[in-house]
């Protein structure tokens, strides 16, 4: 019995994925806390006097500051005992996490095939253009209209994603450069479109498109919060679909073969260029779904396109995909964590004085990913044991497949 | 570079070799560009009725000799340029030119097309429209400096085998520290030094995490960008915004006029009357070029980037070299960030706004060489400057679309004219001894 307990303890204290992820989270929370202290000028002065007078003020006040910040975050993200609807925060978390699931999958899928999708921004924007146009220009009954908007978003995103894949497959343009260029082109096109007659809302002075019709809004899923809508269901379906695609289908097998060894895949008769295009088409479609959640989701107040509609999802998707280790279920969990941090960050910003800006969330997110991607670092900090597996101790668990590194090397 | 001479066997695709395919796509792209120039610019309504083009030649904001405007008939000039572009495109399709001539032909095509665009933008039958060429060049220099410095940082790192996607973050953090330290000490130049050190520090972080902890480098770069964005955004909001005067208030750079050269025709005030960092940038480009290709450090750097195991065998300290190079690269990018801040006098949140990624594109576009990076960054800066300067003219193209010009041009160049590029062989691959 005690032998078994010992084994479990050894298991927990070794550098396995779960332990590393949890400790990475702890470390990033600590770093976030340090940042909170550093940003408070009053606390900084107190720390300056720490050796002369009232030495206990600085540590206790700092503790208060940090714990208040994180408690507010917890209240905003998971459970607020004082609120009327105590579970409302967790619904906010789900709402924030939903687009991140799509964005994370949109990066994870090509990553498995050895492609680096940095063009989420442009795929999202063009997806939004298509979805919004269908949303305000077409009249259709409720379920049909929603379906059309979703399809339009997917098509818009897939077009841009597919273009990136095609440019790489056909002309050898590296996907990183063409994605960066397409991102900027899409931003310019968006800025222009929302001022044109066809898109601009005549009732508004600022640069904003017409809002989509009420029949195009994603229907709410019952619950205390009206914001949890159909897109969450779609996100769950997408996770299942991509999981099935990557592990059970022929296409998934080809993509993974391409990702782990392109030369072997080519020799085996897999068309590299065609499958690269497929991977990017799928990725673009997923980013198009992010656009649908932004336009037709109940979260956005205006249901219309603005110049900043992409909201950085293209890049957050990369970190979500990394934290989720490129696996669909991992991506979903990572998205939930990021969603919780985002939802909590908003509440924390409102609840603290002097305000702790929610940018601290960005730092925490980045730090988690760094630590998760560097298990060796966490292992050294906490002096964890190596995982006892034959040969596994020397090979660092890699987030990326071998060829993503190659592909990156090939051009970045 | 010994390794580079061993070219891979040309891949055979349906209908001929890859070289043939490239020839046709490149030729076709050039012919399309020529046709756009011919019908869009030359024979369009803007150049009808004997319209003439006016190019201003004197930079208004700076001292310099006054040079009279350059006026010429628009339509014949543009049509002539378009014909040159089409002819070169047809020639490109017809025969396989040697590499040097391909490069020259492509440059001529780009020049003619750009010039045709400029002539079209400033064409006006009444003679009211006027494009001031030195202003375009001046904004090009200002826009290109951070791109050149960022790209140079990328080149140094990647030549030794460490991918640097974190240029954006290094620019941002360098700029932030410049503003913070510069204001706190009351000296812009101490701020600049702090910015350079901050960039180097980001480089060190990248190096440690990539080399010692073996994090996938592209991933790492993206995450470090996020980190820099978060930290600077956080501190900007909690410190700088509340107390602008004591944390974020610099006197912008003053220009250093090089006597004699600064009064040269047109170019003088643009090139020889600029802040010190512009000259430092040019110096660094030359220094890195000489360093990479003519010194022991450069030989070792390239060897480590191509075949670290071989370099190790002959006694090069692979990891130490990589640490050093990535830090130097970070310092360059930090200087680029300092330029961004020092130019306007304060830091704003996310002020790099994707410039680091453009610099990354310039690294690849410039084929991992300092002068290549300079050329790519200059091209970028130029189209950017052209887009902003022509937006003042009454063009039928909306200014938002015009601002995408640099990106469209690069996309075209990458897909149609440049094609596949080859990175240093060990780029992005961690080196583990044994």
mmCIF file of N, CA, C and O in Angstrom, chain B residues 57-128:
data_model
loop_
_atom_site.group_PDB
_atom_site.id
_atom_site.type_symbol
_atom_site.label_atom_id
_atom_site.label_comp_id
_atom_site.label_asym_id
_atom_site.label_seq_id
_atom_site.Cartn_x
_atom_site.Cartn_y
_atom_site.Cartn_z
ATOM 1 N N UNK B 57 11.121 68.303 -56.895
ATOM 2 C CA UNK B 57 12.475 67.801 -56.688
ATOM 3 C C UNK B 57 13.129 68.348 -55.434
ATOM 4 O O UNK B 57 14.278 68.056 -55.152
ATOM 5 N N UNK B 58 12.404 69.178 -54.682
ATOM 6 C CA UNK B 58 13.020 69.772 -53.502
ATOM 7 C C UNK B 58 12.259 69.361 -52.256
ATOM 8 O O UNK B 58 11.042 69.517 -52.173
ATOM 9 N N UNK B 59 12.988 68.817 -51.304
ATOM 10 C CA UNK B 59 12.389 68.425 -50.040
ATOM 11 C C UNK B 59 12.016 69.685 -49.271
ATOM 12 O O UNK B 59 12.871 70.528 -48.990
ATOM 13 N N UNK B 60 10.756 69.830 -48.947
ATOM 14 C CA UNK B 60 10.285 71.084 -48.386
ATOM 15 C C UNK B 60 10.795 71.296 -46.969
ATOM 16 O O UNK B 60 11.223 72.383 -46.593
ATOM 17 N N UNK B 61 10.793 70.217 -46.165
ATOM 18 C CA UNK B 61 11.025 70.394 -44.741
ATOM 19 C C UNK B 61 12.489 70.666 -44.400
ATOM 20 O O UNK B 61 12.796 71.147 -43.318
ATOM 21 N N UNK B 62 13.408 70.324 -45.305
ATOM 22 C CA UNK B 62 14.819 70.477 -44.950
ATOM 23 C C UNK B 62 15.504 71.429 -45.910
ATOM 24 O O UNK B 62 15.048 71.675 -47.016
ATOM 25 N N UNK B 63 16.641 71.904 -45.452
ATOM 26 C CA UNK B 63 17.437 72.791 -46.306
ATOM 27 C C UNK B 63 18.019 72.010 -47.472
ATOM 28 O O UNK B 63 18.256 70.822 -47.394
ATOM 29 N N UNK B 64 18.268 72.660 -48.540
ATOM 30 C CA UNK B 64 18.887 72.014 -49.689
ATOM 31 C C UNK B 64 18.788 72.963 -50.853
ATOM 32 O O UNK B 64 18.039 73.935 -50.798
ATOM 33 N N UNK B 65 19.536 72.687 -51.867
ATOM 34 C CA UNK B 65 19.475 73.570 -53.019
ATOM 35 C C UNK B 65 18.119 73.429 -53.675
ATOM 36 O O UNK B 65 17.558 72.331 -53.737
ATOM 37 N N UNK B 66 17.606 74.534 -54.149
ATOM 38 C CA UNK B 66 16.313 74.462 -54.818
ATOM 39 C C UNK B 66 16.489 73.898 -56.219
ATOM 40 O O UNK B 66 17.328 74.352 -56.990
ATOM 41 N N UNK B 67 15.710 72.861 -56.511
ATOM 42 C CA UNK B 67 15.783 72.241 -57.837
ATOM 43 C C UNK B 67 14.423 72.415 -58.491
ATOM 44 O O UNK B 67 13.395 72.172 -57.857
ATOM 45 N N UNK B 68 14.400 72.884 -59.755
ATOM 46 C CA UNK B 68 13.099 73.097 -60.410
ATOM 47 C C UNK B 68 12.342 71.787 -60.621
ATOM 48 O O UNK B 68 12.937 70.720 -60.674
ATOM 49 N N UNK B 69 11.015 71.894 -60.695
ATOM 50 C CA UNK B 69 10.172 70.723 -60.936
ATOM 51 C C UNK B 69 10.522 70.057 -62.265
ATOM 52 O O UNK B 69 11.017 70.699 -63.187
ATOM 53 N N UNK B 70 10.218 68.778 -62.316
ATOM 54 C CA UNK B 70 10.480 68.019 -63.539
ATOM 55 C C UNK B 70 9.129 67.695 -64.169
ATOM 56 O O UNK B 70 8.309 66.987 -63.578
ATOM 57 N N UNK B 71 8.884 68.256 -65.341
ATOM 58 C CA UNK B 71 7.583 68.063 -65.991
ATOM 59 C C UNK B 71 7.782 67.337 -67.321
ATOM 60 O O UNK B 71 8.676 67.700 -68.099
ATOM 61 N N UNK B 72 6.990 66.310 -67.545
ATOM 62 C CA UNK B 72 7.087 65.621 -68.844
ATOM 63 C C UNK B 72 5.709 65.087 -69.232
ATOM 64 O O UNK B 72 4.842 64.890 -68.368
ATOM 65 N N UNK B 73 5.460 64.903 -70.535
ATOM 66 C CA UNK B 73 4.149 64.387 -70.959
ATOM 67 C C UNK B 73 3.933 62.977 -70.428
ATOM 68 O O UNK B 73 4.813 62.127 -70.531
ATOM 69 N N UNK B 74 2.751 62.756 -69.854
ATOM 70 C CA UNK B 74 2.520 61.522 -69.123
ATOM 71 C C UNK B 74 2.351 60.307 -70.030
ATOM 72 O O UNK B 74 3.027 59.291 -69.854
ATOM 73 N N UNK B 75 1.436 60.418 -70.997
ATOM 74 C CA UNK B 75 1.055 59.216 -71.731
ATOM 75 C C UNK B 75 2.219 58.555 -72.481
ATOM 76 O O UNK B 75 2.441 57.343 -72.293
ATOM 77 N N UNK B 76 2.974 59.314 -73.296
ATOM 78 C CA UNK B 76 4.066 58.642 -74.030
ATOM 79 C C UNK B 76 5.077 57.981 -73.084
ATOM 80 O O UNK B 76 5.516 56.853 -73.338
ATOM 81 N N UNK B 77 5.380 58.657 -71.984
ATOM 82 C CA UNK B 77 6.369 58.112 -71.053
ATOM 83 C C UNK B 77 5.885 56.791 -70.469
ATOM 84 O O UNK B 77 6.618 55.792 -70.452
ATOM 85 N N UNK B 78 4.634 56.782 -70.007
ATOM 86 C CA UNK B 78 4.122 55.567 -69.361
ATOM 87 C C UNK B 78 4.014 54.434 -70.369
ATOM 88 O O UNK B 78 4.391 53.290 -70.090
ATOM 89 N N UNK B 79 3.499 54.758 -71.573
ATOM 90 C CA UNK B 79 3.375 53.715 -72.596
ATOM 91 C C UNK B 79 4.749 53.120 -72.906
ATOM 92 O O UNK B 79 4.913 51.900 -73.004
ATOM 93 N N UNK B 80 5.744 53.996 -73.020
ATOM 94 C CA UNK B 80 7.110 53.514 -73.285
ATOM 95 C C UNK B 80 7.582 52.566 -72.200
ATOM 96 O O UNK B 80 8.089 51.468 -72.473
ATOM 97 N N UNK B 81 7.387 52.953 -70.933
ATOM 98 C CA UNK B 81 7.811 52.106 -69.813
ATOM 99 C C UNK B 81 7.074 50.771 -69.834
ATOM 100 O O UNK B 81 7.663 49.705 -69.626
ATOM 101 N N UNK B 82 5.764 50.832 -70.134
ATOM 102 C CA UNK B 82 4.958 49.609 -70.165
ATOM 103 C C UNK B 82 5.470 48.665 -71.245
ATOM 104 O O UNK B 82 5.547 47.450 -71.040
ATOM 105 N N UNK B 83 5.843 49.237 -72.387
ATOM 106 C CA UNK B 83 6.343 48.405 -73.483
ATOM 107 C C UNK B 83 7.641 47.707 -73.070
ATOM 108 O O UNK B 83 7.841 46.518 -73.338
ATOM 109 N N UNK B 84 8.507 48.435 -72.351
ATOM 110 C CA UNK B 84 9.745 47.830 -71.869
ATOM 111 C C UNK B 84 9.434 46.641 -70.959
ATOM 112 O O UNK B 84 10.014 45.557 -71.086
ATOM 113 N N UNK B 85 8.465 46.842 -70.028
ATOM 114 C CA UNK B 85 8.109 45.769 -69.093
ATOM 115 C C UNK B 85 7.601 44.556 -69.853
ATOM 116 O O UNK B 85 8.033 43.416 -69.619
ATOM 117 N N UNK B 86 6.695 44.778 -70.839
ATOM 118 C CA UNK B 86 6.127 43.665 -71.597
ATOM 119 C C UNK B 86 7.222 42.943 -72.378
ATOM 120 O O UNK B 86 7.292 41.706 -72.391
ATOM 121 N N UNK B 87 8.110 43.722 -72.998
ATOM 122 C CA UNK B 87 9.175 43.124 -73.804
ATOM 123 C C UNK B 87 10.076 42.252 -72.939
ATOM 124 O O UNK B 87 10.419 41.124 -73.318
ATOM 125 N N UNK B 88 10.427 42.760 -71.764
ATOM 126 C CA UNK B 88 11.300 41.975 -70.877
ATOM 127 C C UNK B 88 10.594 40.700 -70.408
ATOM 128 O O UNK B 88 11.218 39.642 -70.319
ATOM 129 N N UNK B 89 9.277 40.826 -70.161
ATOM 130 C CA UNK B 89 8.515 39.645 -69.748
ATOM 131 C C UNK B 89 8.513 38.593 -70.846
ATOM 132 O O UNK B 89 8.720 37.411 -70.598
ATOM 133 N N UNK B 90 8.310 39.048 -72.088
ATOM 134 C CA UNK B 90 8.295 38.122 -73.215
ATOM 135 C C UNK B 90 9.672 37.468 -73.378
ATOM 136 O O UNK B 90 9.784 36.254 -73.595
ATOM 137 N N UNK B 91 10.718 38.276 -73.222
ATOM 138 C CA UNK B 91 12.076 37.738 -73.343
ATOM 139 C C UNK B 91 12.330 36.693 -72.261
ATOM 140 O O UNK B 91 12.929 35.643 -72.517
ATOM 141 N N UNK B 92 11.830 36.985 -71.064
ATOM 142 C CA UNK B 92 12.013 36.069 -69.943
ATOM 143 C C UNK B 92 11.358 34.723 -70.242
ATOM 144 O O UNK B 92 11.901 33.672 -69.926
ATOM 145 N N UNK B 93 10.187 34.789 -70.876
ATOM 146 C CA UNK B 93 9.494 33.550 -71.209
ATOM 147 C C UNK B 93 10.218 32.785 -72.306
ATOM 148 O O UNK B 93 10.278 31.558 -72.301
ATOM 149 N N UNK B 94 10.770 33.518 -73.257
ATOM 150 C CA UNK B 94 11.330 32.883 -74.455
ATOM 151 C C UNK B 94 12.642 32.162 -74.160
ATOM 152 O O UNK B 94 12.840 31.033 -74.588
ATOM 153 N N UNK B 95 13.550 32.824 -73.458
ATOM 154 C CA UNK B 95 14.851 32.193 -73.231
ATOM 155 C C UNK B 95 15.174 32.087 -71.753
ATOM 156 O O UNK B 95 14.741 32.904 -70.936
ATOM 157 N N UNK B 96 15.957 31.089 -71.415
ATOM 158 C CA UNK B 96 16.437 30.911 -70.045
ATOM 159 C C UNK B 96 17.664 31.791 -69.853
ATOM 160 O O UNK B 96 18.743 31.482 -70.349
ATOM 161 N N UNK B 97 17.485 32.911 -69.146
ATOM 162 C CA UNK B 97 18.613 33.822 -68.942
ATOM 163 C C UNK B 97 19.485 33.327 -67.797
ATOM 164 O O UNK B 97 19.005 32.643 -66.897
ATOM 165 N N UNK B 98 20.769 33.672 -67.823
ATOM 166 C CA UNK B 98 21.604 33.354 -66.657
ATOM 167 C C UNK B 98 21.151 34.163 -65.446
ATOM 168 O O UNK B 98 20.489 35.196 -65.587
ATOM 169 N N UNK B 99 21.535 33.715 -64.251
ATOM 170 C CA UNK B 99 20.994 34.274 -63.026
ATOM 171 C C UNK B 99 21.200 35.780 -62.917
ATOM 172 O O UNK B 99 20.293 36.519 -62.567
ATOM 173 N N UNK B 100 22.411 36.243 -63.225
ATOM 174 C CA UNK B 100 22.725 37.660 -63.107
ATOM 175 C C UNK B 100 21.790 38.506 -63.966
ATOM 176 O O UNK B 100 21.273 39.537 -63.540
ATOM 177 N N UNK B 101 21.557 38.024 -65.210
ATOM 178 C CA UNK B 101 20.694 38.783 -66.114
ATOM 179 C C UNK B 101 19.245 38.744 -65.672
ATOM 180 O O UNK B 101 18.499 39.713 -65.857
ATOM 181 N N UNK B 102 18.849 37.603 -65.092
ATOM 182 C CA UNK B 102 17.487 37.538 -64.553
ATOM 183 C C UNK B 102 17.281 38.604 -63.489
ATOM 184 O O UNK B 102 16.283 39.295 -63.460
ATOM 185 N N UNK B 103 18.277 38.734 -62.633
ATOM 186 C CA UNK B 103 18.204 39.704 -61.547
ATOM 187 C C UNK B 103 18.102 41.126 -62.100
ATOM 188 O O UNK B 103 17.278 41.931 -61.665
ATOM 189 N N UNK B 104 18.953 41.411 -63.099
ATOM 190 C CA UNK B 104 18.940 42.743 -63.698
ATOM 191 C C UNK B 104 17.596 43.009 -64.362
ATOM 192 O O UNK B 104 16.978 44.067 -64.163
ATOM 193 N N UNK B 105 17.116 42.015 -65.130
ATOM 194 C CA UNK B 105 15.839 42.186 -65.833
ATOM 195 C C UNK B 105 14.715 42.446 -64.834
ATOM 196 O O UNK B 105 13.896 43.347 -65.025
ATOM 197 N N UNK B 106 14.696 41.668 -63.745
ATOM 198 C CA UNK B 106 13.648 41.852 -62.744
ATOM 199 C C UNK B 106 13.712 43.247 -62.129
ATOM 200 O O UNK B 106 12.689 43.905 -61.935
ATOM 201 N N UNK B 107 14.938 43.704 -61.854
ATOM 202 C CA UNK B 107 15.084 45.038 -61.277
ATOM 203 C C UNK B 107 14.565 46.100 -62.237
ATOM 204 O O UNK B 107 13.863 47.033 -61.826
ATOM 205 N N UNK B 108 14.912 45.959 -63.520
ATOM 206 C CA UNK B 108 14.449 46.941 -64.514
ATOM 207 C C UNK B 108 12.928 46.935 -64.587
ATOM 208 O O UNK B 108 12.293 47.993 -64.606
ATOM 209 N N UNK B 109 12.350 45.741 -64.581
ATOM 210 C CA UNK B 109 10.896 45.635 -64.637
ATOM 211 C C UNK B 109 10.261 46.341 -63.447
ATOM 212 O O UNK B 109 9.340 47.150 -63.599
ATOM 213 N N UNK B 110 10.788 46.060 -62.248
ATOM 214 C CA UNK B 110 10.222 46.688 -61.054
ATOM 215 C C UNK B 110 10.351 48.207 -61.123
ATOM 216 O O UNK B 110 9.424 48.939 -60.802
ATOM 217 N N UNK B 111 11.515 48.665 -61.587
ATOM 218 C CA UNK B 111 11.729 50.104 -61.680
ATOM 219 C C UNK B 111 10.747 50.737 -62.660
ATOM 220 O O UNK B 111 10.093 51.731 -62.345
ATOM 221 N N UNK B 112 10.643 50.142 -63.854
ATOM 222 C CA UNK B 112 9.759 50.711 -64.879
ATOM 223 C C UNK B 112 8.312 50.738 -64.399
ATOM 224 O O UNK B 112 7.601 51.733 -64.567
ATOM 225 N N UNK B 113 7.882 49.636 -63.786
ATOM 226 C CA UNK B 113 6.503 49.557 -63.338
ATOM 227 C C UNK B 113 6.228 50.625 -62.280
ATOM 228 O O UNK B 113 5.232 51.344 -62.333
ATOM 229 N N UNK B 114 7.158 50.727 -61.320
ATOM 230 C CA UNK B 114 6.987 51.707 -60.250
ATOM 231 C C UNK B 114 6.972 53.120 -60.808
ATOM 232 O O UNK B 114 6.160 53.960 -60.424
ATOM 233 N N UNK B 115 7.895 53.371 -61.734
ATOM 234 C CA UNK B 115 7.979 54.706 -62.303
ATOM 235 C C UNK B 115 6.701 55.038 -63.076
ATOM 236 O O UNK B 115 6.196 56.164 -63.003
ATOM 237 N N UNK B 116 6.187 54.028 -63.793
ATOM 238 C CA UNK B 116 4.937 54.239 -64.530
ATOM 239 C C UNK B 116 3.809 54.588 -63.561
ATOM 240 O O UNK B 116 3.012 55.491 -63.810
ATOM 241 N N UNK B 117 3.775 53.874 -62.422
ATOM 242 C CA UNK B 117 2.746 54.155 -61.413
ATOM 243 C C UNK B 117 2.872 55.584 -60.899
ATOM 244 O O UNK B 117 1.891 56.319 -60.773
ATOM 245 N N UNK B 118 4.131 55.975 -60.606
ATOM 246 C CA UNK B 118 4.349 57.325 -60.079
ATOM 247 C C UNK B 118 3.967 58.384 -61.100
ATOM 248 O O UNK B 118 3.330 59.397 -60.770
ATOM 249 N N UNK B 119 4.337 58.143 -62.356
ATOM 250 C CA UNK B 119 4.011 59.095 -63.413
ATOM 251 C C UNK B 119 2.497 59.227 -63.562
ATOM 252 O O UNK B 119 1.962 60.320 -63.738
ATOM 253 N N UNK B 120 1.823 58.081 -63.411
ATOM 254 C CA UNK B 120 0.364 58.098 -63.509
ATOM 255 C C UNK B 120 -0.250 58.848 -62.334
ATOM 256 O O UNK B 120 -1.182 59.634 -62.488
ATOM 257 N N UNK B 121 0.304 58.603 -61.118
ATOM 258 C CA UNK B 121 -0.292 59.214 -59.930
ATOM 259 C C UNK B 121 -0.171 60.731 -59.955
ATOM 260 O O UNK B 121 -1.032 61.431 -59.446
ATOM 261 N N UNK B 122 0.910 61.238 -60.555
ATOM 262 C CA UNK B 122 1.107 62.683 -60.545
ATOM 263 C C UNK B 122 0.661 63.329 -61.855
ATOM 264 O O UNK B 122 0.941 64.497 -62.102
ATOM 265 N N UNK B 123 -0.007 62.550 -62.728
ATOM 266 C CA UNK B 123 -0.439 63.101 -64.016
ATOM 267 C C UNK B 123 -1.720 63.911 -63.842
ATOM 268 O O UNK B 123 -2.602 63.525 -63.091
ATOM 269 N N UNK B 124 -1.787 65.033 -64.514
ATOM 270 C CA UNK B 124 -2.959 65.883 -64.397
ATOM 271 C C UNK B 124 -2.990 66.805 -65.614
ATOM 272 O O UNK B 124 -2.001 67.477 -65.897
ATOM 273 N N UNK B 125 -4.122 66.831 -66.348
ATOM 274 C CA UNK B 125 -4.175 67.726 -67.517
ATOM 275 C C UNK B 125 -4.012 69.187 -67.124
ATOM 276 O O UNK B 125 -3.474 69.987 -67.877
ATOM 277 N N UNK B 126 -4.482 69.556 -65.930
ATOM 278 C CA UNK B 126 -4.401 70.962 -65.523
ATOM 279 C C UNK B 126 -3.068 71.286 -64.862
ATOM 280 O O UNK B 126 -2.762 72.429 -64.620
ATOM 281 N N UNK B 127 -2.302 70.244 -64.535
ATOM 282 C CA UNK B 127 -0.977 70.479 -63.955
ATOM 283 C C UNK B 127 -0.991 70.765 -62.469
ATOM 284 O O UNK B 127 -0.031 71.299 -61.944
ATOM 285 N N UNK B 128 -2.086 70.470 -61.770
ATOM 286 C CA UNK B 128 -2.167 70.755 -60.343
ATOM 287 C C UNK B 128 -1.494 69.707 -59.468
ATOM 288 O O UNK B 128 -0.937 69.997 -58.415
#
